[in-house]
Every structure is written in C-alpha cells, then in structure tokens.
Amino acid sequence: MAVASASTASDVQNPSSLGRERDQSLNLDSLKEIGKKALIDALNSVNGAKTLVLDPTLAGPLGLVTEVSLLKHHGVDKMFWLEPGPLSSTTTNIVYLCRPLIKYVKILADQIKRHARESLKHRYTLFLVPRTSTLVSRILEEEGVLGDVTISSYNLQFIPIAEDVVSLEQDNAFKEIWVDGDETVIYNSALALDTLQKLYGPYPRIIGKGDYASRLATLLSRPLPEQPIPGEFNKPVVTAPFDSLIILDRQVDMITPLLTQLTYEGLIDELIGISNSQVELPVSLLTPPSAPNPANPASLPSTSAAAVTPVNNEKMKKHHLTAATDPLFAEFRDLNFSSVGKNLNRVAHRLDEDYKSRHQAKTPAQLRDFVGKLGGLQSEHQALRLHTGISEILVPITRTDIFNKSLEIQQNLLASYEVSKQTSAIEDLIAQGAEMQIVVRLLCLASITAGGIKAKSLESIKRDLLQAYGYNYLPLLLSLSASPLSILLPNPLPVSTAPSVAASKYPFTTLRKSLRLLIDDNPDALDEVENDISFVYSGYAPISVRLIQCIAQKNGVISNPAEKVLTDEADGKGSSKKLYAHPILGWKGFEDVLAAMPGKTFDIMQKGPGGDSSPPSISSLLRSSEQTSTTVVFFLGGCTYTEIAALRWVNRQHKGRKFLIATTGIVSGGSLIESIAGFGKKGPGSKDTSI
Amino acid sequence: MDGTVQHPTATWDAMPDGNVFYRRQQLYSMPGKLPDLGDYVIAGCRNGGPLALMRDTTKLIAVGRATPAFTKAQIQIYSPAGEGLLLFSWDQGKIIRYGWSFDERLVVLNEEGVYRLYDLQGDHQQFSFGAEAAELGIVDARIHENGLVALTGSLTLLEVKGWEGGRPLALAPPGLSEPPHAWAVIPPDQNISRHVEVLLSVDATILAVDNLESVDQRLSRGPFTHVSPSPNGKLLALLTFTGLLWVVSTDFQRSLAEFDTTSVGAHGIVNQVEWCGNDAILVTWDNLALLVGPSGDTLRYLYFGTTFAVTEIDGIRVISQDVCDLIQKVPASSLSVFRPGSFSPSAILFDAWESFSRRSPKADESIRSIRHDLAAAVNECIDAAGREWEPYWQRRLLSAAKFGWGFLDLYNPTDFVAMGQALKVLNAVRFFEIGIPLTYSQYNYASPSQLVTRLTSRNLHLLALRISSFLSLKPDVVLKHWASAKLAKSKSSTEEGDDEVCRLIVDKFQTLGGGDVSYADIAKRAWEVGRAGLATKLLDHETRSSDQVPLLLAMKEDKLALIKAVDSGDTDLVYHVLLHLHKRLPLGSFFRLIEDGGERLASASRLLQVYAREQNREMLRDFYYSDDRRVESAVLSLEEASRMTDPSAVTSAVKAAHKFFSEDKDRTFEAKMTDESTRLLAFQQQLEKEADGKVTFFGLSVSETIRTCLLNGMAKKADRVKADFKVPDKRFWYLKLHALTSMRDFEALDTFARSKRSPIGYEAFVRHLLEKGHSKEASAYVLRCDAPKRVDLYVDCGDWRNAGRECKERGDKARLEQLKKKCPNSLIARELDHMIASMK
C-alpha cells in the first residue's frame, strides 16, 4: 500500500501538468519560500521556547506558506488565537503575530497589563504583518506597555494560491479603500508589486484604469523604500519576463462581483464559501471510506483549531482546494457549473473502465502495470468522491426558488429588461427571507445598470430591507450610496448630491454594446464550446476581463476568437495552431470606451535600467515571436474566481503570453457586502440574518 | 633594515617543536608618542583600530611628570601609529567601562547606566539603560562590537543589542551574591544560539548565562582571574589565581591545554590574557609577553614597560610605549613559500621566478618540475602576497604568480587583479599618517565598505572617495559624510551664504554620481546646526518625500509635512505626522489644518477618522462636530449603539443619531428610519416586560420581532407590529408561514391560510412545507395552487394518487402514463393503471 501511495503523487501531477501548458510560466515557488524563510527568521530571533499568539485572519494565509510542524521545529510550544480575554502561557517568550490593526493591539496591551497585575514575567515580541507601524507603537505607548514589547515585522506579501495566481490575502482591502478611505493596502500593494519586480525583473509598462489604480501606479513609478528580501534569495530563473503590469481597481467594474458566479469554483465560493483557498466540508467527504490511503495530503492541519461549526449535525473540516494535488479540481474549477455534472459522469465512466482493465490483464507484466496505476486510480477515485459530494451540496441550492429568482433578476437587469419589475422582484425576495447580501447585491446591480433606482421605490425597498434585516444596516446603505463608492443611488439624483457622486455615473448601456458584454448564445452550444469569457456568467462577460482583453487580446473584445479557430479548422488549416499574442500596445483602439468610464486611465512607460524611454514596442515585438512573456494583472480591491477563470480562458487562446494574476484577495459580492456591513453584523440583534 | 628589505622569515619564530611558526611584525615604531600605558585604562579597537586611553585613577602618578593633573576624566584616542586622534573630557557620572563598536565608535558607559557613542570627530549620541538601572547603578560591563552586557548593582545582567538605543533586556538571573571574579561575553554572532552568552567566574565554577537560563558548568578549578573567549567564540582561556592557564571549549566539554604561567619566571601580576587569532594565547606581564601555543609550547617576547594587547581575528596587536607589533601565526601560504627548505610547488615557483629574473636557466627546470601543481602554486603566491606587509615582497610574490601563469593554458586572473587592488588599498591605509594597520584577512572580514566608512569618520574624505571609486563602491556614504562635515565646519562662518553652500553640495553630489545620496540627511544636519534656510533649500532636492517628512516636522512645517506624507502614499508616515501633530497642536488648530487641506489632505483626514474610531472616539465626535458633518456624526452614534448592551444607552444613542439626521434636510429618510428604530426599541422593551423577561426582543429587526412574537404565542402582538410598522402583507405572510411551520402548528397555519386570499399564493406554502419535510401537510395546499402546476406539486409531495386524479380530471392521459413510469412502487402503479383504464 505504501508503495502505491508513494507513486500516487507523481501520477497525480502528470496529467495536470500536461493538460495545462506550464512549461514557460513563472515559477512562483520562490515567493512561498521567501514567506517561509522570513517566518523562520522571525521565530528564530526569539530565543527558546515560545507561545505564539496568532491573528485569526492570518491563519489562512500562513497555512498557505507553512505547516504547523515547521512552527514546532522553531520553538513554538503552543499556539493561541489573538482574542480578547486572558492569556496563560507556560513559556517566558510570548510572540504575537498580527496585522497592525488597532483592535489587536488593544487586546495585546490588555493581556500584557493583566500579566503585570498578576506579576507574571513574560518577554513579549510583536511581529507585525507586513511591516511595522507608527500607529501601533503609539497605541502601545498610550496603553503604557510600549516598553515591554519588542516590535518587529514579518514581511508577508504575495502568496501563491494557484499556479498562476498570487494574492495578498487582505480580505478587507475593498472596504478599507472605498469605505474607510484607508489607503494602507494601496501602499502595501505597491511594496509587494515592487518585490515581484525585484525578483522577476521590471515591468516595462504599467497600464490601468481607476482612480486608486492610478494612485498605485504613481507610487510604483516613484522610488519606493528598500525592502530586504529575506535570506538574499537567489533569484529564480526568469523564463518569461514581464511585458507589462495591468492594474484595475475594483471600482472600475463593480458589476462583476455583484453577480452570482457560475463557474464551479466560483459557485463553491458563493454557496459554501472559500477562505484562503480552504473550504469547510463535512468530514465524511474528506475521509476515504475504506482504504487508509492518504490521498489528501492537502488537507492542512494548520487551521484545524479553527472554529468548527456543526452544520447538519455533521462535523465540518477544512479542506485545501488546490489544483496542484487534485487533478479533477484542475479540470473542473473553471467550468460553468452546468457542465460539471456531465464531466463528473465522464470521469466516473473512465475510472470504471480503468478499473475494469484489470480483467484484461492476462500476463504478470500487464498485471504489474495495472497495480502500478492503482494508486493513481484510487486518488482520482477519492477526488471524484469529493467533487461529487460538493456538487451534491451545490445542486439543491441552485434549485431553490430564491437562487433562481436572483439569477433571473440579474440577467434581466444586465439586459435592461423591465427594470421596474425587477425592483418589485427584489422586494419579493426580501419578503421571502432571502439573505441580506443577495438582496443588497441585486439592489446595487439595479442601481448601476440602470443609472439609479427611482427615488420612491428605492426608499420603500430600503425601508423594507431595514425592517427585515435590522435598522443597524442603515450605515451600510449610507456607505453604499456615499462617494467614492456610489453604487446605490436614486434616479434622478437629488439636487444636493455632491458632484463627485454625479461624476461617477457608470455608462453601463454603452459599455454593454462597445465591449460586447451580453452574448446571445444558444444554451446548448455553451456547454460544448467555451465560446467567450462570458461562459463564467452563462452569457455575460465581466467588464474587468474585457478591459484586459482591450490591452492584451484586442480581437477578443470584438469577436470570438474561439469561433474563428473553429472555422479555420473547417477550412482544413492547422487545427491546433494558436496565434501568437500581439504585443502590448496600451489601450489603443479603445480610448473612447475608456474615456466614457469614470476613473483615471493611465499608460506609463517605465524607464528600464538599460534603455531609457526608448520605444519598447520593438523589443516587445521581437520578444513576442521568440519568447513567452508574462503580463501581470493586478486587481486592487480583490477579484472573483470567475475573473480568474475568464483570464485563464484568454490565456489559452494564444501562445507567447501568460497572465500572472495578482490580487489583494479573492472576493465575492457577498464577502464585499459583508465586509462593508462590518460592525452591523456584530450588532446585538442580528445574530441570525436570515429570517 | 634601512635600505635593504629584510627577508620575511626574519620576523619568524618557531615554536619549540619546530613545526609551527609565529611572526612578530613591527607595524609602527613610535618612540615617545604614547604615555606610560601602565597608568591608563585602555580599550583597543579591533581590525587595526585606534586605542582609547583614560587615566587609571586607582594608580598613583609620580610627581613632576609632564602629564597635567586632571580634575575631570579625560579620554584620549590614539591611532595605532601613535597619532593623537581625539581628546575629550567626560562630564558625566563615573565611567564604568568603555570599548569599541564594530563601526569604530567609542562606547562609554557610566555608573548611572548612561552610555554614549563617540565617533572619531568627538560627536556623540547618548542613550540610557533607563531609570531602574540608574537607581541600581551599573557596576561593570562588557562591550562587544554589536552590543553590551552590563552588571547592575543588584548583580543582574542587562543586555543591549545594537547601537540604536535599543531597550535593555534582562538576561536570566545568575543568582550572584557577590560580583564575579572575572567575566566575559561571547557575542551573539559567535554563538550557535545566535544570542549573547555571558560567562561569570563564581567561586570555583563558571556560570553560563543567556536570556533563557543560567547554567552552572560545575567546575572545581576556579576562581579565575581572567576569562577570555577566542575571537570565533569556540574556545575559552581561563587563568586561575594560582597562575594555571587552562583552555577549554566554550561548551566545557573538551579541555585543550593547560599551562602553568608561574613557571616562566615573570615578575608581577598578569596584565592580560588575550587570544592571538583562534589558536594561541598571549599572556602579558610588564616587560614580557608570552605566547602559549595549542600544545602548551611557548614563545617569549620582551617589551619595555607595560604593553597592551588587542586580539584580532588573525593575530594579536601588541602596543607598548614605543612600538606597535602584530603577532600572528605565519599564514599557510607564506609558510609554504618562504619556509626554509620548503619544497612546496609555490616555493619552487617563487624560486623559479627568482632564477628567471637572474636569467638563470634553472627557472625552466623548476617550472617543469611543478607542471601539475602550477595553478595551485600561482594561487598560493597570490595569497602569500596578501599576507606580506612590505610592498617589496608583495610585488615579488605577485610577479612570481604572474610568471607562473604564463605557463598555464587557461588562467582566470580575477583573483590576481582583486589582490592587486586590495593591496594597493591596504598599503595606502597602513601608511602611518592614516594609521590603520589592517591585514588582508581583516580587510575581507570587515568588508571594503567598512574601511571606507572608517576613513570618512576620520574626515579623510578624499582618500575614502578615491578608494570607493577604485573599488567601484557607491560614493554616497563618503559624500554624505563630507557634506555633514562641511556643514559642521561652516556653522560658525555665517558669511558663507546658504545658496553658496547649497550649490556646492548639490554640485558635488551631482558630479560625483551620488544619485542615491539622500539630501534629507544633509538637510537634517543643516537644521541641527541651526541653518534652517539651508535645510529648506537642500530638502527641495530630495526626491523621496518619505525622507523629507521627519525633518519638515522638526522644522514645524506642519502642513508641508502632512502634504508630503500624503504624497508618499505611505499611510504609516501619514499616521506618524498626524499623531505627532495631534500631540503638539491644540485640537482646534489641528482640525483646522486638516480641514483646510481640502482634497489634498482628504486621505489624511480619513486616516485620522479610522484611527479615532478605534482609539479616540471623543476626538472623532469633536472633529465631526467642528466640521458640521451630521451624517458622519449620526453614523458614529449608530455604531456606538451597536456596540452597547444597555437598553437605555442604545436608545439614547439611536435618538442622538436621529437628531443629527433630522438636522440635515437631505436625510429625511434616514431620520425617519432612526425614528422607527427608537419606536421599535421601545416597543420591544415593552414586549420583553410582557413576556416576563423570558424572551429576548431587544435589538431584533422588525421581521424578527414578528417572528419571535409568533413563536412565543403572541400573535396579537405580531399583528400590532405589522400595523405599527406598516409591514407589507407579503412579508408578513411569509413570516407567519415560516414561523408556524417551524412550530409545526399546522392547524393554525390552515386557519391562517383561510383567513383571506394569500398575497403570496399557495405554491409558497407547498414549497416551504416541502422544504421543511412536511409533505403530507404540503399536499393539502396543492389544490389551491394554479391548476397547471398541481400535478408536479403533487408529485413533489409524493402524493401520487392525487397527482393521478389531477391528471384524470384534466383528461391528460399522456401525463398519467408518464407518471406511471416514474412511480416508486407497484402499488401506486396499479392504482394509476386503474385510473388510466377508467379514463377510457
């Protein structure tokens, strides 16, 4: 058995790496290594055994770079969450690891003071992620414990969460920027992008859209403070150098996250919830029923201490969803959910065939062959079980009335079909007791797509909402309608509205036409051919990805390249011959579209260390024919799984360019709304938001 | 020695066993430059650094000496060549100890726990151990290159890491009852644990103390008068009161050598026990220095008067009143080339080259004989060149190397070039006027850039700059120091205009390619010497706004500092400015500064709000109030309400919010809502009272209140809430449907369903009941649904019989057939068959 499981890993890896062309993309492992090394260095700087007190929001991100065993190796005796209340520690050293948030610092100060009262002697070290902060030392000073704490930093920046996605895992980035006006995330993003630049080479060109995106680009084009890269990492071999950095801020496309994601991974996020690539699932799904085959090395123990909420009286366990060890997930994650079932079926049949192949094994050699494959089959079998199980959780929810009604409202709003009827449909959803976030998402969607909701019906629907979910959501409604967010507005705007709100009006109907957002597909074709990026929303193309296509795949905006390939095939030309990606030429050809959208548009040539502002087009032209280049796409304020799926689709349409998706975090409409509601959720009355 | 250069081996001495050679290289001769070292407390800096001398007040001075009597403590600093570098007097409390940091600054610690770092220009930075340590007093200390460990009056140990004024950390309590006989510190970078270790000689044993624990090493030979760790921290030399020198590993696991120092017949007490590199120990008395090798062999070196020895990584420097010597083990490469009778390839190569330069044919023969080892021989000659002090021998060895590589097919000359460069630099700094007797290994250990820094700190800017450009190092360090020195000098001469100095500095920076030089640092310096105008001018040249901010703050250019901080995008910097200003300015003008900033300072204003929301709500209230921000004030009140638990406090907070909203005519909706909210809260309190406090209502939403009423049998109250808050029928019906279902009160549900025509239809009833698993009850409502849907609904309810009947009524035979195919068991199938039959 042991032999079989040992061979499992390689067997699992092979099909996935063959399936996707990973040959020339950037190696992101060094990012992970850097994160790990920095953590070890930080822990080692405190001598002896230590108690680690961890910011709960960091557990997920840390789980992506390290394991508990590594912490134990470096002297961590016990681990606690950084939570209010007393802390008892058996070791002299107490190490706090948290983001520089005021609430954490206060908890920490409180615990130190408590120890002092009980005259317990401890040595306190505080590691702030990603860098130290004047604010923290000031608050410690105000609390009178600054002298007792040694403050240092743990520079955790981009964490690879898939082979082509890196994330800062800052879940609240959107709220902090657009609601609080706290631009710390922007600065941290600039530092993190700068580190990428130091590791993999400079970005020759920075293109983007959005006011805050432009702010980030300006920061990047100026000298940033030196950051030590821990351990002076030997630079990874850069196989595909950067050709540009595209920055989009979330406000450029607020519509996409408001919609219900319809890819497999996106739907899991919508309906079950994925945080830091981990999803909570019933234990029975994760443990193989009979064979003690450790087919899931991915199930991390790191967060096992996290709160376990018993749902349906079954124990839940976190599972790390990753394509690296789960070939089926790699295959399914970006598919429209409607075709997942069919594919599961297909895999099941294939597995069955494979198992049956043992009957054909006549000679001992054939038998040995089969036994060799067995491990792979079993792990695939387990993966199949898992994904069937997940689908079984998802399907009933997708059949509910509320889910389908909300999808219907979304589609109607996107097509601007009977807009006023949609508002009353939203009211019905409130009456039926739909989740708050679903209702608010639809409401914002209605406001953006129609340029505001009729003042009277808006008011009544807001009143309904407050009555149904609690008056403590009033600040949420105010935040949504206030500048700079302005995604919930009456139509026409009252005279007294600030000009900034009026200026941010979104020209949705024009964009729908100029960017070809809605695709009239017959639903049958959708299952078979991924015609366009719109498959991620069953017929609607996310604006953000269309904008990226405006830069990196211009013909994709105007027509379906996939269709063209199909006709080429019919003509008898080379079937698998993909076109080379055209060089990055900025927004050329789409300037008008961009000008109509609110937010700054920018296109900055970076002065490289070698050639100054010499036209990079020649070099990039040359490069594109010889070498693969990487385009970094940075989503300031987070991106959705659907956007990742759509970009991967764009990636597959041509050769010569790879996308590296960088983001402040993975978001969904629900997570955005809930983060803005923030304190409202903690309110006394709303422990249970669903009626 | 005049004229002719003596052979390298002239300085060599063989240990008695004849295999190991040590050499005493005279670095400088300096008759009469130093005072009598016996009268002074001395601290020597490693890597060929200077000596600091202070009168030892415990010793008597002979009357009539030339030295003046000092009333105050004075510290003199001499270069190894005996040149006076600095003299300054000490006006603080009694000096406990002083020593040198890695970057050649003198660390002086007094009994009050105050320590200063003096650079070679006499400028100092002062730090302190804090009030507690001052009270206890510091009785002793050990200073190493990157920190110090102090022994307090209560015999505990405090450690300071680095020289940035870090907080002293207490080490594990050693539990001493009296001061140790002797003690020493192994610096962190030489310890496996990477943390400092203190070795204390207590009674007969040694205590090893670090920040975690104090370990008794259980020795019986003590007490010791000298404890001296080797430069690499691996070995320890201990001298007992009986004069026994004992060498052990620092983990006390291996005893390496023992030697009785009383046997050498020296007079007086032992002055120093210091390591010579990592392999021998120098024990000094007045007039005598004894080198004890690893196997207990000794070499005697005679000196006149008291000496002072400074351990180096590759030897030991011995300074007496008139000479400065370097004693070291002869490096392997030198030994290989010059050892008498050596037949090593490098010796033969050197011999071959000498023959060649004498035009002797023997050269060719020699080269041939070492053909295979030629590359190694060349490398060894290059290395040996680095170990020689005299340029004459350096040149000869390099020439020999060059000669040798001519016979090689391929040779990479990088090492040769690098050595040539290094030697050129080393010879320059060894010159007695500069007086840095740096060896090649020390140069490599401490890095060339450290050498450049050392030169600049001696104000030798030109040499430093030339060396920087010779070694292609960045010139910014030198330029920065130069500019600071320039400012310091010009501080008195005000006639030199600000423009003039600014131009001078900027020109120099630009022409010498110091693009990386921070103008902010120079500007800060200008500000410190009181030239604000110049500082502003220089600051204009700074490109990094983050560097401009601290100085602007210091110059009280508050608004500019804030603007620059905002521009930098670094929120931490903005906080820095905000918190600083908040502390310094009156609240009113602080607010005005931010509000007047308009759009430019908007992000600063928002950051202030983020901070204040968590930490200083009172200030935030004032801030909103002063700016007439009613909506924000209201939201703040609501936020507070959501954090409170006391009902009356919550109500009053919501009321406050209502007041703020109603003051703004554009916020009538919000005002109405907050009003409703207070009404609801009041009603909820009343409900709780009526439910005798058994049910919680307070803080629930309107819908939840209705549901809770229904669940607790207060249907009348639910109707009342519905009426009072104008809850739409649809929502009310759903609520009641859900509530009654969850109570399984199907009778009440039925009454309710019949009470009037359902505004949500009856399909909702069926669906919800089904969802909750009450298919039997659900089926009862199907009849009231739209006719076309009934069959499907019946099927969903599992009510096949009724589904069949429905089909029959509608005459849909095809559907009936379909049902039959899908039906779960034969019983039903038969029944359906029956129906089909009856339809004919």
Short mmCIF file of C-alpha atoms in Angstrom, two decimals, chain B residues 24 37 259-274 281-292 298-309 316-321 323 325 327:
data_model
loop_
_atom_site.label_atom_id
_atom_site.label_comp_id
_atom_site.label_asym_id
_atom_site.label_seq_id
_atom_site.Cartn_x
_atom_site.Cartn_y
_atom_site.Cartn_z
CA ARG B 24 56.16 39.37 15.10
CA LEU B 37 50.45 52.62 29.39
CA PHE B 259 49.99 25.64 31.18
CA ASP B 260 51.47 26.87 34.40
CA THR B 261 52.33 30.53 33.94
CA THR B 262 54.32 30.67 37.17
CA SER B 263 56.97 28.53 35.51
CA VAL B 264 58.14 31.27 33.14
CA GLY B 265 59.57 33.33 35.95
CA ALA B 266 57.86 36.59 35.12
CA HIS B 267 57.56 39.22 37.73
CA GLY B 268 54.43 40.88 38.94
CA ILE B 269 50.90 40.09 38.09
CA VAL B 270 49.46 39.01 34.80
CA ASN B 271 48.15 42.03 32.91
CA GLN B 272 46.20 40.43 30.12
CA VAL B 273 45.21 37.04 28.83
CA GLU B 274 44.26 37.56 25.22
CA ILE B 281 47.05 32.81 23.77
CA LEU B 282 49.16 35.76 24.74
CA VAL B 283 49.74 36.27 28.44
CA THR B 284 51.35 39.60 29.27
CA TRP B 285 53.23 40.91 32.23
CA ASP B 286 55.10 44.16 32.46
CA ASN B 287 58.11 43.80 30.16
CA LEU B 288 57.11 40.36 28.92
CA ALA B 289 54.61 38.82 26.58
CA LEU B 290 54.33 35.06 26.50
CA LEU B 291 52.69 33.32 23.60
CA VAL B 292 51.21 29.94 24.56
CA THR B 298 55.59 28.92 24.42
CA LEU B 299 57.39 31.81 22.79
CA ARG B 300 58.71 34.75 24.80
CA TYR B 301 58.59 38.28 23.52
CA LEU B 302 60.31 41.01 25.51
CA TYR B 303 58.93 44.50 25.69
CA PHE B 304 59.88 47.58 27.57
CA GLY B 305 57.32 48.66 30.11
CA THR B 306 53.66 47.88 30.15
CA THR B 307 52.05 46.63 27.00
CA PHE B 308 48.51 46.47 25.78
CA ALA B 309 47.29 43.67 23.54
CA ILE B 316 47.12 39.96 18.15
CA ARG B 317 48.32 43.52 18.18
CA VAL B 318 50.72 44.40 20.99
CA ILE B 319 51.23 48.06 21.75
CA SER B 320 53.96 49.18 24.03
CA GLN B 321 55.15 52.65 24.69
CA VAL B 323 56.19 50.10 19.17
CA ASP B 325 53.52 44.95 16.76
CA ILE B 327 51.99 38.80 16.43
#
